[in-house]
Each structure stands twice: as C-alpha cells, then as structure tokens.
mmCIF file of C-alpha atoms in Angstrom:
data_model
loop_
_atom_site.group_PDB
_atom_site.id
_atom_site.type_symbol
_atom_site.label_atom_id
_atom_site.label_comp_id
_atom_site.label_asym_id
_atom_site.label_seq_id
_atom_site.Cartn_x
_atom_site.Cartn_y
_atom_site.Cartn_z
ATOM 1 C CA GLN U 1 0.027 0.010 -0.040
ATOM 2 C CA VAL U 2 1.276 3.459 -0.947
ATOM 3 C CA GLN U 3 0.152 6.597 0.900
ATOM 4 C CA LEU U 4 -0.230 9.626 -1.418
ATOM 5 C CA MET U 5 -0.786 13.251 -0.471
ATOM 6 C CA GLU U 6 -1.502 15.927 -3.117
ATOM 7 C CA SER U 7 -0.949 19.636 -2.595
ATOM 8 C CA GLY U 8 -0.654 22.787 -4.758
ATOM 9 C CA GLY U 9 -4.158 23.266 -5.933
ATOM 10 C CA GLY U 10 -5.931 26.598 -5.895
ATOM 11 C CA SER U 11 -7.805 29.220 -7.860
ATOM 12 C CA VAL U 12 -6.237 30.974 -10.847
ATOM 13 C CA GLN U 13 -7.448 32.967 -13.733
ATOM 14 C CA ALA U 14 -7.404 31.541 -17.303
ATOM 15 C CA GLY U 15 -3.877 31.477 -18.787
ATOM 16 C CA GLY U 16 -2.291 31.212 -15.291
ATOM 17 C CA SER U 17 -0.173 28.312 -14.008
ATOM 18 C CA LEU U 18 -0.204 25.894 -11.110
ATOM 19 C CA ARG U 19 2.162 23.051 -10.006
ATOM 20 C CA LEU U 20 0.672 20.161 -8.174
ATOM 21 C CA SER U 21 2.717 17.935 -5.948
ATOM 22 C CA CYS U 22 2.209 14.479 -4.731
ATOM 23 C CA ALA U 23 4.231 13.071 -1.877
ATOM 24 C CA ALA U 24 4.431 9.363 -1.890
ATOM 25 C CA SER U 25 5.336 7.042 0.939
ATOM 26 C CA ARG U 26 7.167 4.743 -1.455
ATOM 27 C CA SER U 27 8.380 5.056 -5.098
ATOM 28 C CA ARG U 28 9.115 2.730 -7.915
ATOM 29 C CA TYR U 29 5.570 2.597 -9.322
ATOM 30 C CA CYS U 30 3.901 3.913 -12.424
ATOM 31 C CA MET U 31 2.311 7.202 -11.306
ATOM 32 C CA GLY U 32 -0.510 9.184 -12.722
ATOM 33 C CA TRP U 33 -2.564 12.300 -12.356
ATOM 34 C CA PHE U 34 -6.297 12.163 -12.795
ATOM 35 C CA ARG U 35 -9.063 14.744 -12.567
ATOM 36 C CA GLN U 36 -12.741 14.808 -11.960
ATOM 37 C CA ALA U 37 -15.097 17.575 -12.664
ATOM 38 C CA PRO U 38 -18.591 17.682 -11.067
ATOM 39 C CA GLY U 39 -21.014 15.434 -12.881
ATOM 40 C CA LYS U 40 -18.188 13.943 -15.028
ATOM 41 C CA GLU U 41 -16.204 10.747 -14.917
ATOM 42 C CA ARG U 42 -12.638 10.561 -13.648
ATOM 43 C CA GLU U 43 -10.219 11.322 -16.555
ATOM 44 C CA GLY U 44 -6.664 10.304 -16.891
ATOM 45 C CA VAL U 45 -4.495 13.419 -17.350
ATOM 46 C CA ALA U 46 -0.933 12.113 -17.553
ATOM 47 C CA TYR U 47 1.148 9.219 -16.329
ATOM 48 C CA ILE U 48 4.945 8.679 -15.950
ATOM 49 C CA THR U 49 6.746 5.305 -15.744
ATOM 50 C CA THR U 50 9.581 4.446 -13.432
ATOM 51 C CA GLY U 51 11.813 5.020 -16.398
ATOM 52 C CA GLY U 52 10.458 8.468 -17.022
ATOM 53 C CA SER U 53 8.385 7.824 -20.073
ATOM 54 C CA THR U 54 5.325 9.997 -20.129
ATOM 55 C CA SER U 55 1.943 10.141 -21.692
ATOM 56 C CA TYR U 56 -0.895 12.790 -21.784
ATOM 57 C CA VAL U 57 -4.385 13.076 -22.639
ATOM 58 C CA GLU U 58 -4.868 15.129 -25.805
ATOM 59 C CA SER U 59 -6.543 18.148 -24.127
ATOM 60 C CA VAL U 60 -3.508 18.932 -22.067
ATOM 61 C CA LYS U 61 -0.688 18.218 -24.432
ATOM 62 C CA GLY U 62 1.755 21.066 -24.589
ATOM 63 C CA ARG U 63 0.320 22.691 -21.544
ATOM 64 C CA PHE U 64 0.828 20.191 -18.802
ATOM 65 C CA THR U 65 4.156 18.485 -17.812
ATOM 66 C CA ILE U 66 4.364 15.473 -15.485
ATOM 67 C CA SER U 67 7.638 14.714 -13.666
ATOM 68 C CA GLN U 68 9.036 13.007 -10.662
ATOM 69 C CA ASP U 69 11.775 13.471 -8.203
ATOM 70 C CA ASN U 70 12.714 9.979 -7.065
ATOM 71 C CA ALA U 71 14.936 11.095 -4.299
ATOM 72 C CA LYS U 72 12.042 12.880 -2.658
ATOM 73 C CA ASN U 73 9.426 10.311 -3.734
ATOM 74 C CA THR U 74 7.410 13.173 -5.133
ATOM 75 C CA LEU U 75 5.376 13.502 -8.291
ATOM 76 C CA TYR U 76 4.572 16.833 -9.906
ATOM 77 C CA LEU U 77 2.218 18.171 -12.533
ATOM 78 C CA GLN U 78 3.099 21.602 -13.893
ATOM 79 C CA MET U 79 0.025 23.226 -15.470
ATOM 80 C CA ASN U 80 0.447 26.117 -17.786
ATOM 81 C CA SER U 81 -2.021 28.107 -19.873
ATOM 82 C CA LEU U 82 -4.933 26.902 -17.722
ATOM 83 C CA LYS U 83 -8.385 27.018 -19.044
ATOM 84 C CA PRO U 84 -11.792 27.021 -17.383
ATOM 85 C CA GLU U 85 -12.314 23.419 -18.594
ATOM 86 C CA ASP U 86 -9.335 22.348 -16.490
ATOM 87 C CA THR U 87 -11.397 22.991 -13.351
ATOM 88 C CA ALA U 88 -11.657 19.828 -11.368
ATOM 89 C CA MET U 89 -10.527 17.858 -8.365
ATOM 90 C CA TYR U 90 -7.135 16.485 -9.315
ATOM 91 C CA TYR U 91 -5.908 13.137 -7.802
ATOM 92 C CA CYS U 92 -2.462 11.412 -8.015
ATOM 93 C CA ALA U 93 -2.428 7.673 -8.164
ATOM 94 C CA ALA U 94 0.124 4.843 -8.011
ATOM 95 C CA GLY U 95 -0.206 1.763 -9.948
ATOM 96 C CA GLY U 96 1.895 -1.316 -10.695
ATOM 97 C CA SER U 97 4.558 -2.141 -13.108
ATOM 98 C CA ASP U 98 5.409 0.062 -16.159
ATOM 99 C CA ALA U 99 3.982 -2.637 -18.407
ATOM 100 C CA ILE U 100 0.512 -1.717 -17.289
ATOM 101 C CA CYS U 101 0.944 2.094 -17.019
ATOM 102 C CA SER U 102 -2.057 3.744 -18.549
ATOM 103 C CA LEU U 103 -4.517 6.592 -18.319
ATOM 104 C CA LEU U 104 -7.065 4.179 -17.285
ATOM 105 C CA SER U 105 -8.012 4.753 -13.597
ATOM 106 C CA SER U 106 -8.665 0.892 -13.302
ATOM 107 C CA ARG U 107 -4.918 0.361 -13.628
ATOM 108 C CA TYR U 108 -4.235 2.194 -10.206
ATOM 109 C CA ASN U 109 -4.938 0.973 -6.842
ATOM 110 C CA ASN U 110 -3.580 3.732 -4.591
ATOM 111 C CA TRP U 111 -5.153 7.207 -4.602
ATOM 112 C CA GLY U 112 -4.578 10.553 -2.908
ATOM 113 C CA GLN U 113 -7.346 12.541 -1.353
ATOM 114 C CA GLY U 114 -7.350 15.076 -4.180
ATOM 115 C CA THR U 115 -6.647 18.736 -4.519
ATOM 116 C CA GLN U 116 -9.037 21.230 -6.060
ATOM 117 C CA VAL U 117 -7.980 23.253 -9.181
ATOM 118 C CA THR U 118 -10.394 26.161 -10.069
ATOM 119 C CA VAL U 119 -9.720 28.167 -13.302
ATOM 120 C CA SER U 120 -11.897 31.297 -13.873
ATOM 121 C CA SER U 121 -12.396 33.013 -17.169
#
C-alpha cells in the first residue's frame, strides 16, 4: 500500500499556472494524475513510468508536464495556460509495473485525497 498526499491546488485565472505535488510513501511505481469535474467521470491526465516515459491526454498536451523526483518520492504536475475546462479535483495515483501504465483509472490501486483546481475566465 502506498500513501499519497497531493498539494498545490488553488484558484487561478485563465492563462495562469499551477504546480501540483504528490508526496508518496514509496516510489518505483507507475504514477498518474487524474481529474474529476462535477458530474463527469474521472479522467486520466498524464502518467509517468519508473523509467521516465510520459503520456498525456490530448486536451493537455503542450500545456501540462508530469515529472517526478525519485529522491524525494514526489510526483509533480506543472500546469500552464490553464483553461476554465481544466477546473476539477485532481488526484494522484500509484499503479503497478510500467507494463500496465495507462491513463485508465482501473490500472491504479492507490489514490490520494485530491486537490481542487479552479480556473476562472
């Protein structure tokens, strides 16, 4: 079991930036960021493998960057050029091996409590 704690959410105007952090009790897992807006299903935003390979949902490509600091067991999501449609609760998640790393939430079995991101127009 991996304990995860997100931070860094907040309220910004469109075009602004935020950096989310996720402190993990252990590393060496495929890690992902997900988001869920009211009335919508949870959506995979980005993931990163233990080897550093990344993948993003189309709507955030070129604006968001996922990264990790293995020495600190911390996952990051740098979000630039934020849009109102990015408003959601953001969750980090830890999965299994890199072989099953995915933007599908079913591939992850450890979740943080979430941090709210609100983007106003």
